[in-house]
Each structure stands twice: as structure tokens, then as C-alpha cells.
Amino acid sequence: MSEEPDSKTEAAKLVDKKRIAICGGTLGRENRYYIRGQVVDAGITEEMREDSRWDLLTGLFAGQDKEITPFLDYGLEPVRKPILVAEIWDESETLVHQSPEIKGDDGGFFFHEFTKPLPPGKYSFRILFKRLDSYRQFTKDIAYLNQKGKSEISGSSLIGKGKLRILPENFSGYVTTSDIDQTYLATDIHSNKGKLSTLFETPQQKLPLPGMPSLYREIRLATEDSPLCFISASPHFFRRTLLSTIRSHSVETESLHLKYLEGTIKGIVEKFWDSVTHPTKFITDGILGSMERIRKFAGASFQSLFDQMSYKLTILLRDRLYLPTHSKEILIGDNTESDYLIFLLYQYILSGKMSGKELEDYLYRLNFLGRDAITRDAAKTIAELGEENRKIHGNLNSVALVLINKTQHGPDEEEMHWNVQSALPAGFDPFKEKEIHSYILTEGAPGFAVVLQDNGILDTSAVFRVVAEMAGEWMEGKVIDPSALMEWIQNLTLPGDYQEEKDLIINGLKIALDREEIT
């Protein structure tokens, strides 16, 4: 007996490819801003040919936001060297500016900086595909078109959209930059099983740390719609999943930075091969000197695939170029990797206390937590970005507050203090220098909220709303009930200066429990 075809299986078959630009959003100021993204070919089913059901802001077809996983996006095909044009549209859907042609790289990534003044406000940008600058990609496309006939990759030139927010040059409010894993999301990054499972998690399966979505929302409300940016060392193919995750938590973000691992790997191979085969390197440095330099480069480059220091420091400094001079930064991270040292080094560089060749040499020699993580090229880039920032903003430390989530996977405060002091040059003490804001170590959203209240950023009612939202959420396999919530707040680790604010929250929580306002 012949088998009937499974209609669901047939419907799920990929029948074509659609060319899309995955963009996210960016943050800039009136006289300097940029757009960025990646052009890829995504496999589509017959149903997905319907253009009206594509959300070009997320790069997802209707319903995909609940099903997308990083593993599915790992298979997206980068479009080599696309030539694009970016259009900027205001909130009234009026075209206000158009870029010249933008050339993407071998990985389909594109970046374009604008210097034409743009009034403060919220905009969107549209990415139009024009043609290719890669013979290899062109022949690949032709072969595919000949095989498939009419294809989505040769359809509409509008392939993606993104959000662009422009701040006034005189903006003096807050900009919040936050890590993601173990700061915002309860990601298991400390076991191979946990790291592997993140590849297969849908947005609904990525759980936030209790209270964090509420905290981000309250900061925005209390600070007149201040921007929120995320930086994560997760690979770039997590972008659509993480954007969907953030949206599902009703959190608005201006930008999301992720690491391009394939580019890092390619750079390692090219640089290593150049170091090995270039004879002048051996003549000038000698055999022993050259071998030591190759060993250092290989070790630091390999660690850079996993470490965050070089990557995050570069992103922070690059983003600062596009922020108004007098904007104030709130930095949020955790103690599991190197966030607390990164945020201190960032301040030292902005204030001019570390600069030039001295900074470059320090970063190149830096060994933190037993790892060499900054190559000579990366150290040079960081030093150059620091110099460019000081030319624009002066020797000004824009950081107002540094919050570090205390997790069980990272060191305690005493060990963190030792790690910092042993990593910094002699004579540097961020715990005593007035111009440098040292990190405040506390537990998650409740601790963050108390510190933000003490610094005049949140009021008591906002802190209480953050704490109240935690009831009923999951934490390490358990539901947080009212009694567990009370115990958490009572045991909260905070510097002595914050005891009064902590007592206010405890008293408010007791009253709410008595009234059964928290269930």
C-alpha cells in the first residue's frame, strides 16, 4: 500500500532562499551616527514566500519569533560583498536621508557612518540590496537561479530594516549598557551541557533573572526614556533569538552587540600564517623573539574566542564615540568573567589615566584570571579608540555607576578586589580614586534597584515594583514564593551605605505580604 504524503512535512520543506538583512538597532547623536547589519540568505518554505508576513525589523517570518533558535540561524548563508544603500526614515514615514553605496565584507557584514546632522528623535533605516561585488557570490547566485528558476534572492531590493535613535548633542541623561548572560538571562554558561543547550533554546525557553526585565523598564521610565544597550560575547547567530527574547519580556533596547566568531577565527588563521611565513619578522626579531611573539599571539587569539575583555572594551570605546559628551553611563555586568575589570579599564582610558603606547603595552602583557586575552593588534585598536574618544570628549569619564551581579559561579568580593589590584599597574587603586567609579557588588535586580534608588535614579515605588515582579518567577529550578522573596531581600549583600534603603524595602514588602498584594 502506498503511503500518503504528510502534508505537514511537505509544507515544512524548504523550497527557496530569501535574501534578508539582519540589523537590530543603533544609537547615535545628532552629528555622528551609524547603521550596521549582516546580509544572509535564509531558507524558506512555500508559505514564507508571502512578503507581507515578514517583519523586516527582526528578519523573521510571522510566528518564527516563537520558534527561532541560534542553531537554526547558524545555518544562514552569508552573502559575500553585498553592495547596499541605506535610507533613513522618520516616525512620520518620510525619507530624510540616503547613504551612498555601502560595501559589505566577505561575511555579509556592513557598516556605514553618517556625519550629516540629523535632529534628535527615533528613526528607522531601510537596507536596499543593489548588486554584488563578489564574483564567487555572483556565480553561486546564477547557479542557484538556473536550478530553481524564479527565486526570492532576486526579488525585492528592500531586504531589511533597523531602528536608529538620535540623542541631542547636549544630552546629559543616562545611557544604560548591560551584559546578558548571568546579568539579564539565567544562562548556564559554566558547563558544556549548558553551553550546548543555549544553541537550541527558543526565546520562550530563555528565562530572565528574576526582576531584571522590570528593572530595565523602570530605569527607562524614571530617566525620561533613557537608552538601553546590550553587549554580549555570544556569537552573532544568536541575534534573531535574543532580539525576540528581549521583545518577549517587553524590554525596549536601542542596540545589541554580539561577537562575530567566524571573523575572529579567520583573523587568527591569517595572522598566524603571516607570522610563520614572513621572513622579515624572523630577521628583525630573531628566531627566539619571533617564536615567542607567535606563541603569545596564538595563545591570546585562542583565548579571545572565549574571553570577553578585548571584545567588550573595544565595543564600549567605539560606542562612546557616538554618545553625547555629557551623557552619563550606567554599566551592568556580573562576576563570572571580567566585566568588573573591563568597566574599570574603560574609565581609566576615558579619563586619560591610561593612554598611548603605555596602554598598548599594558594590555598586550595583561594576564587576567590566568589567560592572555588581548593580542597586539587588539591592544593597538583599543589605544587608538581611547585617543579618538579623548579628542572628541576630552579626558572625561562618562561612567556614573557600575553594578555587578554576584553569582555563585564567580569570585566573592575579596577575591575580585585581589584580581583587580593584581591586574592593574602599580599605583592604580580604583577603590580610592575619586574620578573612577568602582563596581558595586550585589545580588541581581533587588540589589541593583536599591543602589539605583540611593543614587537618585529610581524612587522607592519603582524599587518595590521590581521586587514585587519577582514573586512567582523561576530561579535555579524553584519558584520564588513570597517567603523566599522576603528571605532574599533580608540576606541581600550591599555596602553598609545602603542599609537604610534595604530596610525600607523590607518594611514595604512586609506590608504588601500582610495585605496579600504579592502572590
PDB file of C-alpha atoms in Angstrom, residues 200-427:
ATOM      1  CA  PHE A 200      18.639  25.007  20.888  1.00  0.00           C
ATOM      2  CA  GLU A 201      16.664  27.341  23.169  1.00  0.00           C
ATOM      3  CA  THR A 202      13.743  29.305  21.756  1.00  0.00           C
ATOM      4  CA  PRO A 203      13.043  32.835  23.059  1.00  0.00           C
ATOM      5  CA  GLN A 204      10.405  31.417  25.429  1.00  0.00           C
ATOM      6  CA  GLN A 205      12.955  29.000  26.886  1.00  0.00           C
ATOM      7  CA  LYS A 206      15.491  31.730  27.662  1.00  0.00           C
ATOM      8  CA  LEU A 207      14.499  32.769  31.174  1.00  0.00           C
ATOM      9  CA  PRO A 208      15.431  36.163  32.624  1.00  0.00           C
ATOM     10  CA  LEU A 209      16.966  36.506  36.060  1.00  0.00           C
ATOM     11  CA  PRO A 210      14.045  37.443  38.336  1.00  0.00           C
ATOM     12  CA  GLY A 211      13.187  41.126  38.250  1.00  0.00           C
ATOM     13  CA  MET A 212      15.644  42.155  35.527  1.00  0.00           C
ATOM     14  CA  PRO A 213      13.092  42.928  32.770  1.00  0.00           C
ATOM     15  CA  SER A 214      11.221  45.093  35.274  1.00  0.00           C
ATOM     16  CA  LEU A 215      14.459  46.828  36.290  1.00  0.00           C
ATOM     17  CA  TYR A 216      15.274  47.785  32.687  1.00  0.00           C
ATOM     18  CA  ARG A 217      11.740  49.110  32.191  1.00  0.00           C
ATOM     19  CA  GLU A 218      11.845  51.116  35.429  1.00  0.00           C
ATOM     20  CA  ILE A 219      15.184  52.732  34.539  1.00  0.00           C
ATOM     21  CA  ARG A 220      13.740  53.858  31.220  1.00  0.00           C
ATOM     22  CA  LEU A 221      10.586  55.239  32.844  1.00  0.00           C
ATOM     23  CA  ALA A 222      12.459  57.041  35.624  1.00  0.00           C
ATOM     24  CA  THR A 223      15.052  58.624  33.338  1.00  0.00           C
ATOM     25  CA  GLU A 224      12.811  60.030  30.585  1.00  0.00           C
ATOM     26  CA  ASP A 225      13.228  57.205  28.079  1.00  0.00           C
ATOM     27  CA  SER A 226      16.976  56.796  28.548  1.00  0.00           C
ATOM     28  CA  PRO A 227      18.558  54.334  26.079  1.00  0.00           C
ATOM     29  CA  LEU A 228      19.394  50.704  26.854  1.00  0.00           C
ATOM     30  CA  CYS A 229      22.156  48.837  25.026  1.00  0.00           C
ATOM     31  CA  PHE A 230      23.209  45.199  25.358  1.00  0.00           C
ATOM     32  CA  ILE A 231      26.704  43.766  24.866  1.00  0.00           C
ATOM     33  CA  SER A 232      27.194  40.009  24.823  1.00  0.00           C
ATOM     34  CA  ALA A 233      30.076  37.779  23.823  1.00  0.00           C
ATOM     35  CA  SER A 234      27.547  35.310  22.389  1.00  0.00           C
ATOM     36  CA  PRO A 235      28.091  34.545  18.670  1.00  0.00           C
ATOM     37  CA  HIS A 236      26.376  36.754  16.092  1.00  0.00           C
ATOM     38  CA  PHE A 237      23.976  33.993  15.035  1.00  0.00           C
ATOM     39  CA  PHE A 238      22.195  34.441  18.407  1.00  0.00           C
ATOM     40  CA  ARG A 239      20.909  37.841  17.214  1.00  0.00           C
ATOM     41  CA  ARG A 240      17.394  36.983  15.991  1.00  0.00           C
ATOM     42  CA  THR A 241      16.780  34.716  19.005  1.00  0.00           C
ATOM     43  CA  LEU A 242      17.990  37.311  21.520  1.00  0.00           C
ATOM     44  CA  LEU A 243      16.073  40.155  19.876  1.00  0.00           C
ATOM     45  CA  SER A 244      12.921  38.024  20.075  1.00  0.00           C
ATOM     46  CA  THR A 245      13.710  37.149  23.693  1.00  0.00           C
ATOM     47  CA  ILE A 246      14.142  40.799  24.667  1.00  0.00           C
ATOM     48  CA  ARG A 247      10.922  41.731  22.901  1.00  0.00           C
ATOM     49  CA  SER A 248       9.018  38.905  24.648  1.00  0.00           C
ATOM     50  CA  HIS A 249       9.989  40.449  28.006  1.00  0.00           C
ATOM     51  CA  SER A 250       8.583  43.845  26.919  1.00  0.00           C
ATOM     52  CA  VAL A 251      12.047  45.373  27.140  1.00  0.00           C
ATOM     53  CA  GLU A 252      12.947  48.084  24.628  1.00  0.00           C
ATOM     54  CA  THR A 253      16.573  48.230  23.552  1.00  0.00           C
ATOM     55  CA  GLU A 254      18.486  50.581  21.276  1.00  0.00           C
ATOM     56  CA  SER A 255      21.259  48.169  20.275  1.00  0.00           C
ATOM     57  CA  LEU A 256      22.573  44.624  20.689  1.00  0.00           C
ATOM     58  CA  HIS A 257      26.256  43.838  20.156  1.00  0.00           C
ATOM     59  CA  LEU A 258      27.294  40.226  19.534  1.00  0.00           C
ATOM     60  CA  LYS A 259      30.621  38.648  18.655  1.00  0.00           C
ATOM     61  CA  TYR A 260      31.476  37.593  15.092  1.00  0.00           C
ATOM     62  CA  LEU A 261      33.313  34.342  15.840  1.00  0.00           C
ATOM     63  CA  GLU A 262      33.896  33.314  12.244  1.00  0.00           C
ATOM     64  CA  GLY A 263      35.702  36.589  11.636  1.00  0.00           C
ATOM     65  CA  THR A 264      37.830  36.044  14.737  1.00  0.00           C
ATOM     66  CA  ILE A 265      38.782  32.536  13.616  1.00  0.00           C
ATOM     67  CA  LYS A 266      39.611  33.756  10.116  1.00  0.00           C
ATOM     68  CA  GLY A 267      41.774  36.532  11.554  1.00  0.00           C
ATOM     69  CA  ILE A 268      43.660  34.082  13.736  1.00  0.00           C
ATOM     70  CA  VAL A 269      44.453  31.804  10.803  1.00  0.00           C
ATOM     71  CA  GLU A 270      45.560  34.662   8.529  1.00  0.00           C
ATOM     72  CA  LYS A 271      47.698  36.384  11.156  1.00  0.00           C
ATOM     73  CA  PHE A 272      49.285  33.147  12.336  1.00  0.00           C
ATOM     74  CA  TRP A 273      50.172  32.134   8.777  1.00  0.00           C
ATOM     75  CA  ASP A 274      51.610  35.573   8.078  1.00  0.00           C
ATOM     76  CA  SER A 275      53.712  35.406  11.249  1.00  0.00           C
ATOM     77  CA  VAL A 276      55.071  31.980  10.349  1.00  0.00           C
ATOM     78  CA  THR A 277      55.840  32.618   6.670  1.00  0.00           C
ATOM     79  CA  HIS A 278      57.050  36.233   6.656  1.00  0.00           C
ATOM     80  CA  PRO A 279      60.881  36.096   6.681  1.00  0.00           C
ATOM     81  CA  THR A 280      61.452  39.732   7.726  1.00  0.00           C
ATOM     82  CA  LYS A 281      59.779  39.018  11.073  1.00  0.00           C
ATOM     83  CA  PHE A 282      62.451  36.439  11.854  1.00  0.00           C
ATOM     84  CA  ILE A 283      65.244  38.753  10.658  1.00  0.00           C
ATOM     85  CA  THR A 284      64.149  41.717  12.799  1.00  0.00           C
ATOM     86  CA  ASP A 285      63.082  39.786  15.913  1.00  0.00           C
ATOM     87  CA  GLY A 286      65.363  36.788  15.728  1.00  0.00           C
ATOM     88  CA  ILE A 287      64.146  33.206  15.865  1.00  0.00           C
ATOM     89  CA  LEU A 288      63.510  33.167  19.626  1.00  0.00           C
ATOM     90  CA  GLY A 289      61.791  36.565  19.567  1.00  0.00           C
ATOM     91  CA  SER A 290      59.626  35.584  16.613  1.00  0.00           C
ATOM     92  CA  MET A 291      58.631  32.262  18.151  1.00  0.00           C
ATOM     93  CA  GLU A 292      57.717  33.965  21.432  1.00  0.00           C
ATOM     94  CA  ARG A 293      55.612  36.515  19.557  1.00  0.00           C
ATOM     95  CA  ILE A 294      53.843  33.732  17.616  1.00  0.00           C
ATOM     96  CA  ARG A 295      53.222  31.812  20.862  1.00  0.00           C
ATOM     97  CA  LYS A 296      51.797  34.916  22.516  1.00  0.00           C
ATOM     98  CA  PHE A 297      49.596  35.709  19.534  1.00  0.00           C
ATOM     99  CA  ALA A 298      48.292  32.162  19.182  1.00  0.00           C
ATOM    100  CA  GLY A 299      47.516  31.877  22.894  1.00  0.00           C
ATOM    101  CA  ALA A 300      45.829  35.264  23.181  1.00  0.00           C
ATOM    102  CA  SER A 301      43.888  34.790  19.953  1.00  0.00           C
ATOM    103  CA  PHE A 302      42.600  31.378  21.003  1.00  0.00           C
ATOM    104  CA  GLN A 303      41.508  32.760  24.361  1.00  0.00           C
ATOM    105  CA  SER A 304      39.824  35.705  22.635  1.00  0.00           C
ATOM    106  CA  LEU A 305      37.299  33.250  21.189  1.00  0.00           C
ATOM    107  CA  PHE A 306      36.022  32.708  24.722  1.00  0.00           C
ATOM    108  CA  ASP A 307      37.176  35.720  26.729  1.00  0.00           C
ATOM    109  CA  GLN A 308      35.272  38.983  26.765  1.00  0.00           C
ATOM    110  CA  MET A 309      37.853  41.584  27.734  1.00  0.00           C
ATOM    111  CA  SER A 310      39.243  42.673  24.361  1.00  0.00           C
ATOM    112  CA  TYR A 311      35.851  42.438  22.648  1.00  0.00           C
ATOM    113  CA  LYS A 312      33.791  44.331  25.234  1.00  0.00           C
ATOM    114  CA  LEU A 313      36.404  47.021  25.821  1.00  0.00           C
ATOM    115  CA  THR A 314      36.529  47.694  22.083  1.00  0.00           C
ATOM    116  CA  ILE A 315      32.714  47.887  21.796  1.00  0.00           C
ATOM    117  CA  LEU A 316      32.389  50.226  24.799  1.00  0.00           C
ATOM    118  CA  LEU A 317      35.015  52.606  23.434  1.00  0.00           C
ATOM    119  CA  ARG A 318      33.599  52.513  19.900  1.00  0.00           C
ATOM    120  CA  ASP A 319      30.049  53.179  21.096  1.00  0.00           C
ATOM    121  CA  ARG A 320      31.259  56.076  23.253  1.00  0.00           C
ATOM    122  CA  LEU A 321      32.329  57.865  20.054  1.00  0.00           C
ATOM    123  CA  TYR A 322      28.647  58.127  19.116  1.00  0.00           C
ATOM    124  CA  LEU A 323      27.362  59.290  22.513  1.00  0.00           C
ATOM    125  CA  PRO A 324      26.950  62.946  23.536  1.00  0.00           C
ATOM    126  CA  THR A 325      29.887  64.221  25.570  1.00  0.00           C
ATOM    127  CA  HIS A 326      27.938  64.826  28.780  1.00  0.00           C
ATOM    128  CA  SER A 327      25.810  61.664  28.724  1.00  0.00           C
ATOM    129  CA  LYS A 328      26.186  59.533  31.864  1.00  0.00           C
ATOM    130  CA  GLU A 329      26.677  55.783  31.627  1.00  0.00           C
ATOM    131  CA  ILE A 330      25.302  53.031  33.860  1.00  0.00           C
ATOM    132  CA  LEU A 331      27.234  49.786  33.300  1.00  0.00           C
ATOM    133  CA  ILE A 332      25.732  46.456  34.411  1.00  0.00           C
ATOM    134  CA  GLY A 333      27.535  43.106  34.394  1.00  0.00           C
ATOM    135  CA  ASP A 334      28.369  40.099  36.548  1.00  0.00           C
ATOM    136  CA  ASN A 335      31.287  38.493  38.347  1.00  0.00           C
ATOM    137  CA  THR A 336      31.592  35.336  36.249  1.00  0.00           C
ATOM    138  CA  GLU A 337      34.160  36.656  33.757  1.00  0.00           C
ATOM    139  CA  SER A 338      35.912  40.005  33.561  1.00  0.00           C
ATOM    140  CA  ASP A 339      33.141  42.634  33.460  1.00  0.00           C
ATOM    141  CA  TYR A 340      34.316  44.285  36.673  1.00  0.00           C
ATOM    142  CA  LEU A 341      37.859  44.833  35.351  1.00  0.00           C
ATOM    143  CA  ILE A 342      36.630  45.822  31.861  1.00  0.00           C
ATOM    144  CA  PHE A 343      34.427  48.565  33.323  1.00  0.00           C
ATOM    145  CA  LEU A 344      37.354  49.920  35.370  1.00  0.00           C
ATOM    146  CA  LEU A 345      39.796  49.895  32.430  1.00  0.00           C
ATOM    147  CA  TYR A 346      37.170  51.664  30.317  1.00  0.00           C
ATOM    148  CA  GLN A 347      37.074  54.500  32.838  1.00  0.00           C
ATOM    149  CA  TYR A 348      40.866  54.735  33.088  1.00  0.00           C
ATOM    150  CA  ILE A 349      41.095  55.027  29.292  1.00  0.00           C
ATOM    151  CA  LEU A 350      38.315  57.644  29.001  1.00  0.00           C
ATOM    152  CA  SER A 351      39.848  59.788  31.736  1.00  0.00           C
ATOM    153  CA  GLY A 352      43.286  59.668  30.118  1.00  0.00           C
ATOM    154  CA  LYS A 353      44.922  57.894  33.049  1.00  0.00           C
ATOM    155  CA  MET A 354      45.935  55.099  30.653  1.00  0.00           C
ATOM    156  CA  SER A 355      46.821  56.018  27.068  1.00  0.00           C
ATOM    157  CA  GLY A 356      49.132  55.690  24.099  1.00  0.00           C
ATOM    158  CA  LYS A 357      51.973  53.188  23.844  1.00  0.00           C
ATOM    159  CA  GLU A 358      51.941  52.672  27.596  1.00  0.00           C
ATOM    160  CA  LEU A 359      48.316  51.498  27.436  1.00  0.00           C
ATOM    161  CA  GLU A 360      49.007  49.324  24.393  1.00  0.00           C
ATOM    162  CA  ASP A 361      51.947  47.593  26.091  1.00  0.00           C
ATOM    163  CA  TYR A 362      49.990  47.114  29.317  1.00  0.00           C
ATOM    164  CA  LEU A 363      47.060  45.474  27.513  1.00  0.00           C
ATOM    165  CA  TYR A 364      49.373  43.253  25.480  1.00  0.00           C
ATOM    166  CA  ARG A 365      51.076  41.986  28.639  1.00  0.00           C
ATOM    167  CA  LEU A 366      47.860  41.730  30.667  1.00  0.00           C
ATOM    168  CA  ASN A 367      47.137  38.265  32.011  1.00  0.00           C
ATOM    169  CA  PHE A 368      43.805  38.121  33.831  1.00  0.00           C
ATOM    170  CA  LEU A 369      42.390  35.034  35.537  1.00  0.00           C
ATOM    171  CA  GLY A 370      45.298  33.043  34.108  1.00  0.00           C
ATOM    172  CA  ARG A 371      44.614  33.998  30.492  1.00  0.00           C
ATOM    173  CA  ASP A 372      46.299  36.151  27.849  1.00  0.00           C
ATOM    174  CA  ALA A 373      43.299  37.565  26.044  1.00  0.00           C
ATOM    175  CA  ILE A 374      44.453  40.702  24.213  1.00  0.00           C
ATOM    176  CA  THR A 375      46.553  40.475  21.072  1.00  0.00           C
ATOM    177  CA  ARG A 376      48.913  43.229  19.951  1.00  0.00           C
ATOM    178  CA  ASP A 377      46.505  44.266  17.186  1.00  0.00           C
ATOM    179  CA  ALA A 378      43.584  44.441  19.639  1.00  0.00           C
ATOM    180  CA  ALA A 379      45.654  46.396  22.153  1.00  0.00           C
ATOM    181  CA  LYS A 380      46.586  48.889  19.449  1.00  0.00           C
ATOM    182  CA  THR A 381      42.940  49.273  18.379  1.00  0.00           C
ATOM    183  CA  ILE A 382      41.839  49.898  21.976  1.00  0.00           C
ATOM    184  CA  ALA A 383      44.552  52.522  22.465  1.00  0.00           C
ATOM    185  CA  GLU A 384      43.549  54.272  19.222  1.00  0.00           C
ATOM    186  CA  LEU A 385      39.865  54.283  20.204  1.00  0.00           C
ATOM    187  CA  GLY A 386      40.802  55.782  23.557  1.00  0.00           C
ATOM    188  CA  GLU A 387      42.734  58.557  21.817  1.00  0.00           C
ATOM    189  CA  GLU A 388      39.833  59.267  19.450  1.00  0.00           C
ATOM    190  CA  ASN A 389      37.420  59.498  22.380  1.00  0.00           C
ATOM    191  CA  ARG A 390      39.636  61.972  24.204  1.00  0.00           C
ATOM    192  CA  LYS A 391      39.872  64.149  21.078  1.00  0.00           C
ATOM    193  CA  ILE A 392      36.065  64.284  20.941  1.00  0.00           C
ATOM    194  CA  HIS A 393      35.107  64.393  24.614  1.00  0.00           C
ATOM    195  CA  GLY A 394      38.310  65.405  26.432  1.00  0.00           C
ATOM    196  CA  ASN A 395      39.638  63.477  29.425  1.00  0.00           C
ATOM    197  CA  LEU A 396      36.098  62.868  30.670  1.00  0.00           C
ATOM    198  CA  ASN A 397      34.917  59.736  32.464  1.00  0.00           C
ATOM    199  CA  SER A 398      31.277  59.326  31.426  1.00  0.00           C
ATOM    200  CA  VAL A 399      30.618  56.373  33.766  1.00  0.00           C
ATOM    201  CA  ALA A 400      28.341  57.268  36.674  1.00  0.00           C
ATOM    202  CA  LEU A 401      27.606  53.832  38.125  1.00  0.00           C
ATOM    203  CA  VAL A 402      28.905  50.256  37.812  1.00  0.00           C
ATOM    204  CA  LEU A 403      26.669  47.403  39.014  1.00  0.00           C
ATOM    205  CA  ILE A 404      27.943  43.817  39.205  1.00  0.00           C
ATOM    206  CA  ASN A 405      25.671  40.833  39.808  1.00  0.00           C
ATOM    207  CA  LYS A 406      27.088  38.494  42.445  1.00  0.00           C
ATOM    208  CA  THR A 407      26.615  34.915  41.229  1.00  0.00           C
ATOM    209  CA  GLN A 408      27.692  31.646  42.804  1.00  0.00           C
ATOM    210  CA  HIS A 409      29.810  30.926  39.716  1.00  0.00           C
ATOM    211  CA  GLY A 410      32.150  33.883  40.246  1.00  0.00           C
ATOM    212  CA  PRO A 411      34.579  35.091  42.923  1.00  0.00           C
ATOM    213  CA  ASP A 412      33.480  36.820  46.110  1.00  0.00           C
ATOM    214  CA  GLU A 413      34.203  40.492  46.792  1.00  0.00           C
ATOM    215  CA  GLU A 414      37.565  39.858  48.440  1.00  0.00           C
ATOM    216  CA  GLU A 415      38.824  37.738  45.542  1.00  0.00           C
ATOM    217  CA  MET A 416      37.503  40.253  42.982  1.00  0.00           C
ATOM    218  CA  HIS A 417      39.369  43.016  44.819  1.00  0.00           C
ATOM    219  CA  TRP A 418      42.573  40.985  44.684  1.00  0.00           C
ATOM    220  CA  ASN A 419      42.058  40.171  40.992  1.00  0.00           C
ATOM    221  CA  VAL A 420      41.703  43.864  40.162  1.00  0.00           C
ATOM    222  CA  GLN A 421      44.659  45.050  42.243  1.00  0.00           C
ATOM    223  CA  SER A 422      46.949  42.364  40.819  1.00  0.00           C
ATOM    224  CA  ALA A 423      45.890  43.165  37.228  1.00  0.00           C
ATOM    225  CA  LEU A 424      46.253  46.956  37.340  1.00  0.00           C
ATOM    226  CA  PRO A 425      49.646  48.712  37.129  1.00  0.00           C
ATOM    227  CA  ALA A 426      51.334  49.688  40.384  1.00  0.00           C
ATOM    228  CA  GLY A 427      49.898  52.896  41.839  1.00  0.00           C
TER     229      GLY A 427
END
